[in-house]
């Protein structure tokens, strides 16, 4: 009675009456028919009325009253299934039965359709009916797949067989609808599960996944799916989405590794799992027995713990009395802050979640494995290729959930293909005669092309941007399995597979955006669930491992990185611009705007640099969170976490990032804690070695950096990591901003025209706000300047009236208009302040705006053009009338921009301002080399043999000219002389460039002769002794002062005798040389004189008399001009010591100088035989010629 009242309260009684009457008129069972179901007279009409009630009342009114009434009336199990079971397979000629069966199917599909409502869409009616309807749908599924007398699913498929038999081109919309109706019915049955939050009614195994798979196999639904999938694109077109949903709900959560195990392997695996569970249970019992409660445990227990800071903490319970570690652990649990969790939707328990594992029975495992193998062989490529094309063109039949299911199924079937190959390889070891059908990867080639990669990258990026974690989870799983299948392809014995794998890896690893996406996914983990955490860590592990191996195989690997670049589009040709109308002109002008765009560039890939991007605190926190589930992780997952921490600590030497209290505590708990990993675990040794080495390095680092003890409490930024690792802060260099190139208007325009050009350019670039700002600044400055000028005028007028000073009055009063002639604004500069931060950047970076500011009189302060914060001012020299004129011009050109001939735009009149670079400090025209080439080394001194050879050659040429008078009679014109002179100059330059350092380096420099060195030093010592003796005698006799006077007097009085001595030397010299000396030109004489002066200047003035004599003999070149200081010393010495004249020595020196001069002049002018100028006459190193000569 109470139940009837409750039902009447939740459903409208009138609706219940109509629905109940229709269900009663549909039919029922009777005793006279042996318990068989008998249809009513108007059964077909009743079925159509029920369908109409569902559509009009529930769907359009968004209510579930009719579905609730049908569930309470047991319409599905009591009527519809009995009607379908009454249609035998042999009744092919009956036309009424198929129609009634189709009407029943049209009711079964909406009644079994999954109920999914968002919390925002839920109403009171929904909250009343949905739990009841979900349990009713479970009972529907139990009755459909476990019917006693008939195969309901097979009967439903029989309804659509005539439609499927028709070719695709001959099917009507009704035929396509019937096929879809059948597939949706199968999808609903596969999708219905027992609600987790509701009490189950009946045995859950009757509606489990294993029962569903066996029912699909027994009623030939799996064969139907294989037929449609293999014919997708040919016989079926729009049914791909429904097949995708059926496969998704049939395969999600299935353990693929167990799926491809035979019975013996599965038994071993199950026994191992059972043994591990029993060991854990025994360990738990032993721990409980050690701390088992006694008969006194019913009494309460509270203890106090005294801490280091003299504070007391209280703990309750007898388990705190066991030991100190247990007490501290319990205290830590009590003081842990339980962060409030947001009540969000659990994606793992939703119908479209795929992270919950599902266990299958042996028979279901066998049937599903056979179906998966046949699907991979025949239906995988057609179905997924057709689905990918539909996703690319965004077909209307696709929903957002279908992309997630698409990429999840790709990952599932790729992993199934890998497991099948692994199982096949294991079975082949004992039987090598089997065929090699699985050697090629062509069965899954439809998802290994470039189109799939593009679709996958777009899907992953959009999911990451929209924070759709489940979609991104499916994309990561798909990407991981693609990488693993490509890795197996690279290890295939077939060369074609290896080439395809190399090409795929090149395409995947070439894009730097893919690398960055993997890093950002790992960094952005935050409470997305364990399935998402497992997927992102697996992707990171596989991607890093494969990229490292590929980069080692391809040393010159290149990646394409995208960067921000700025460019300017080219202006159109002047000849074409005349053909455009005004609208086109505006469009072309906007195309000239400088805009940011994506530009790609290639660069060499560095794996160490890329792997260092994973060494951040967020990436490590993700793997730490993954490791916290160490008791629930399998061996492969534990090894995955171990490889990452090993890479951080030892490969990249970033152990500082792991030196954190919670990380060290977690590692210690894993190895030595109460819930530690068992020593028999396959991954125990690796983890134990890692933790031991990490603790060892922590101790060493604490000794080096005591401040690490404080930093262990916090996460570490890059600066802290660098300091802890190296002991000093990282030096960073800030980049200096660079101002744009200064612009100017091309010459030939007046100031008003230049302002018009600048204003037009800003208008063309849609910078009217900048013009408005400049006008505001000019108006404000104009108002201030006019105020100052009026004040100055008033002051001048008062001075004139007071007649204090007539001169001041005359100087201040203007004779024409009464304006003060010297009245001007005070020397006060107006500082221009930007209105916004963007304006401040424009004042620094916008060259067009800076041009206009300069034209109107603004001035930038400071010489450094790299300071973006430099101030702009309006100088006091700019008068108010100038500001008023500039403001007027801007307003005029803003609304009436100037036009130019030949279709030119205002920007065509701009150019870069030439930069005047300062001259270097050493650039001086008066001290330069006058454009002559500067040689590194001086010319080498010619040897005596070479000079003699040159003299003989000149003699030969002279004799030849004397014998051939015709050649000498012909005179050369100016062009030939110039050509010869240029040729000689070039030859001389080439010769000078080849000179290295013959004056400084000789082959004999490395030769050593001890006897010669000993003799040389002995002579030097003897000379120094003699000179010291002479100086001592001169000082003792006191003749130094008188000798100087005597020397000056003798030079004046005995000049004729010295000239006479020079004449005697001239007579001793051959006449031939004397005649040649007369032919020497003045310029050549000056050049020879300068050369000799440079050579003689190297002789030290303190040289003794005997040394000077030796130098006069040995030195081939001497100067006739002696330095004044040297003359004084030599003159004083010559008055006291008068060595005998040595005519032979003087003649020898003159001859050497003559040969040197002849050879030098030979390089300059070959036609004129050079002769040596008469050498100044020397005697014992003293010049005896007179200055008048």
PDB file of C-alpha atoms in Angstrom, residues 670-771:
ATOM      1  CA  UNK A 670      60.262   1.999   0.017  1.00  0.00           C
ATOM      2  CA  UNK A 671      63.455   0.251   1.150  1.00  0.00           C
ATOM      3  CA  UNK A 672      63.429   0.225   4.961  1.00  0.00           C
ATOM      4  CA  UNK A 673      59.936   1.220   6.020  1.00  0.00           C
ATOM      5  CA  UNK A 674      57.134  -0.859   7.398  1.00  0.00           C
ATOM      6  CA  UNK A 675      55.579  -1.084   3.912  1.00  0.00           C
ATOM      7  CA  UNK A 676      58.846  -1.649   2.047  1.00  0.00           C
ATOM      8  CA  UNK A 677      59.249  -3.509  -1.219  1.00  0.00           C
ATOM      9  CA  UNK A 678      59.927  -7.178  -0.705  1.00  0.00           C
ATOM     10  CA  UNK A 679      63.540  -8.234  -1.329  1.00  0.00           C
ATOM     11  CA  UNK A 680      62.279 -10.928  -3.691  1.00  0.00           C
ATOM     12  CA  UNK A 681      60.748  -8.312  -5.978  1.00  0.00           C
ATOM     13  CA  UNK A 682      62.506  -8.119  -9.392  1.00  0.00           C
ATOM     14  CA  UNK A 683      63.019  -4.346  -9.069  1.00  0.00           C
ATOM     15  CA  UNK A 684      64.283  -4.383  -5.467  1.00  0.00           C
ATOM     16  CA  UNK A 685      68.041  -4.536  -6.216  1.00  0.00           C
ATOM     17  CA  UNK A 686      67.961  -1.646  -8.650  1.00  0.00           C
ATOM     18  CA  UNK A 687      65.989   0.570  -6.299  1.00  0.00           C
ATOM     19  CA  UNK A 688      68.147  -0.372  -3.325  1.00  0.00           C
ATOM     20  CA  UNK A 689      71.349   0.587  -5.175  1.00  0.00           C
ATOM     21  CA  UNK A 690      69.794   3.858  -6.362  1.00  0.00           C
ATOM     22  CA  UNK A 691      68.669   4.882  -2.874  1.00  0.00           C
ATOM     23  CA  UNK A 692      71.997   3.914  -1.321  1.00  0.00           C
ATOM     24  CA  UNK A 693      74.034   5.974  -3.802  1.00  0.00           C
ATOM     25  CA  UNK A 694      71.627   8.896  -3.452  1.00  0.00           C
ATOM     26  CA  UNK A 695      71.970   8.952   0.339  1.00  0.00           C
ATOM     27  CA  UNK A 696      75.742   8.761  -0.041  1.00  0.00           C
ATOM     28  CA  UNK A 697      75.793  11.787  -2.309  1.00  0.00           C
ATOM     29  CA  UNK A 698      73.447  13.621   0.046  1.00  0.00           C
ATOM     30  CA  UNK A 699      75.890  13.196   2.914  1.00  0.00           C
ATOM     31  CA  UNK A 700      78.784  14.406   0.773  1.00  0.00           C
ATOM     32  CA  UNK A 701      76.840  17.408  -0.448  1.00  0.00           C
ATOM     33  CA  UNK A 702      75.837  18.344   3.100  1.00  0.00           C
ATOM     34  CA  UNK A 703      79.514  18.422   4.052  1.00  0.00           C
ATOM     35  CA  UNK A 704      80.267  20.699   1.085  1.00  0.00           C
ATOM     36  CA  UNK A 705      77.159  22.894   1.354  1.00  0.00           C
ATOM     37  CA  UNK A 706      75.818  23.073   4.913  1.00  0.00           C
ATOM     38  CA  UNK A 707      73.026  25.353   3.705  1.00  0.00           C
ATOM     39  CA  UNK A 708      71.522  22.349   1.898  1.00  0.00           C
ATOM     40  CA  UNK A 709      70.054  21.261   5.220  1.00  0.00           C
ATOM     41  CA  UNK A 710      67.671  24.211   5.025  1.00  0.00           C
ATOM     42  CA  UNK A 711      67.002  23.901   1.290  1.00  0.00           C
ATOM     43  CA  UNK A 712      65.916  20.270   1.718  1.00  0.00           C
ATOM     44  CA  UNK A 713      62.655  21.569   3.129  1.00  0.00           C
ATOM     45  CA  UNK A 714      61.670  23.357  -0.071  1.00  0.00           C
ATOM     46  CA  UNK A 715      61.419  22.897  -3.789  1.00  0.00           C
ATOM     47  CA  UNK A 716      64.360  24.360  -5.659  1.00  0.00           C
ATOM     48  CA  UNK A 717      64.413  26.901  -8.428  1.00  0.00           C
ATOM     49  CA  UNK A 718      67.146  27.004 -11.055  1.00  0.00           C
ATOM     50  CA  UNK A 719      69.212  29.622  -9.243  1.00  0.00           C
ATOM     51  CA  UNK A 720      69.188  27.578  -6.036  1.00  0.00           C
ATOM     52  CA  UNK A 721      70.113  24.402  -7.892  1.00  0.00           C
ATOM     53  CA  UNK A 722      73.051  26.119  -9.567  1.00  0.00           C
ATOM     54  CA  UNK A 723      74.314  27.539  -6.288  1.00  0.00           C
ATOM     55  CA  UNK A 724      74.054  24.234  -4.446  1.00  0.00           C
ATOM     56  CA  UNK A 725      75.725  22.387  -7.292  1.00  0.00           C
ATOM     57  CA  UNK A 726      78.646  24.739  -7.969  1.00  0.00           C
ATOM     58  CA  UNK A 727      78.898  26.973  -4.915  1.00  0.00           C
ATOM     59  CA  UNK A 728      78.290  30.300  -6.649  1.00  0.00           C
ATOM     60  CA  UNK A 729      75.348  32.089  -8.199  1.00  0.00           C
ATOM     61  CA  UNK A 730      74.698  31.802 -11.885  1.00  0.00           C
ATOM     62  CA  UNK A 731      75.787  34.826 -13.865  1.00  0.00           C
ATOM     63  CA  UNK A 732      73.109  36.161 -16.183  1.00  0.00           C
ATOM     64  CA  UNK A 733      73.648  38.720 -18.907  1.00  0.00           C
ATOM     65  CA  UNK A 734      70.677  40.916 -19.669  1.00  0.00           C
ATOM     66  CA  UNK A 735      70.136  41.800 -23.291  1.00  0.00           C
ATOM     67  CA  UNK A 736      70.250  45.461 -24.212  1.00  0.00           C
ATOM     68  CA  UNK A 737      67.264  46.627 -26.269  1.00  0.00           C
ATOM     69  CA  UNK A 738      68.088  48.159 -29.595  1.00  0.00           C
ATOM     70  CA  UNK A 739      66.264  51.141 -30.949  1.00  0.00           C
ATOM     71  CA  UNK A 740      64.974  51.070 -34.538  1.00  0.00           C
ATOM     72  CA  UNK A 741      66.783  52.843 -37.324  1.00  0.00           C
ATOM     73  CA  UNK A 742      66.144  56.560 -37.470  1.00  0.00           C
ATOM     74  CA  UNK A 743      64.018  57.678 -40.415  1.00  0.00           C
ATOM     75  CA  UNK A 744      63.934  60.927 -42.322  1.00  0.00           C
ATOM     76  CA  UNK A 745      61.914  62.380 -45.163  1.00  0.00           C
ATOM     77  CA  UNK A 746      63.693  62.412 -48.483  1.00  0.00           C
ATOM     78  CA  UNK A 747      65.235  65.813 -49.266  1.00  0.00           C
ATOM     79  CA  UNK A 748      63.389  68.324 -51.412  1.00  0.00           C
ATOM     80  CA  UNK A 749      60.375  68.890 -49.149  1.00  0.00           C
ATOM     81  CA  UNK A 750      59.466  71.774 -46.888  1.00  0.00           C
ATOM     82  CA  UNK A 751      58.753  71.289 -43.182  1.00  0.00           C
ATOM     83  CA  UNK A 752      54.981  71.294 -43.598  1.00  0.00           C
ATOM     84  CA  UNK A 753      55.244  68.679 -46.355  1.00  0.00           C
ATOM     85  CA  UNK A 754      57.476  66.503 -44.169  1.00  0.00           C
ATOM     86  CA  UNK A 755      54.920  66.635 -41.357  1.00  0.00           C
ATOM     87  CA  UNK A 756      52.241  65.655 -43.874  1.00  0.00           C
ATOM     88  CA  UNK A 757      54.260  62.593 -44.883  1.00  0.00           C
ATOM     89  CA  UNK A 758      54.760  61.517 -41.257  1.00  0.00           C
ATOM     90  CA  UNK A 759      51.068  61.995 -40.415  1.00  0.00           C
ATOM     91  CA  UNK A 760      49.975  60.032 -43.511  1.00  0.00           C
ATOM     92  CA  UNK A 761      52.238  57.112 -42.597  1.00  0.00           C
ATOM     93  CA  UNK A 762      50.756  56.895 -39.094  1.00  0.00           C
ATOM     94  CA  UNK A 763      47.219  57.045 -40.483  1.00  0.00           C
ATOM     95  CA  UNK A 764      48.007  54.278 -42.978  1.00  0.00           C
ATOM     96  CA  UNK A 765      49.211  52.098 -40.116  1.00  0.00           C
ATOM     97  CA  UNK A 766      46.015  52.705 -38.090  1.00  0.00           C
ATOM     98  CA  UNK A 767      47.818  54.673 -35.392  1.00  0.00           C
ATOM     99  CA  UNK A 768      45.293  57.413 -34.909  1.00  0.00           C
ATOM    100  CA  UNK A 769      45.622  57.055 -31.143  1.00  0.00           C
ATOM    101  CA  UNK A 770      49.282  58.084 -31.406  1.00  0.00           C
ATOM    102  CA  UNK A 771      48.284  61.156 -33.409  1.00  0.00           C
TER     103      UNK A 771
END
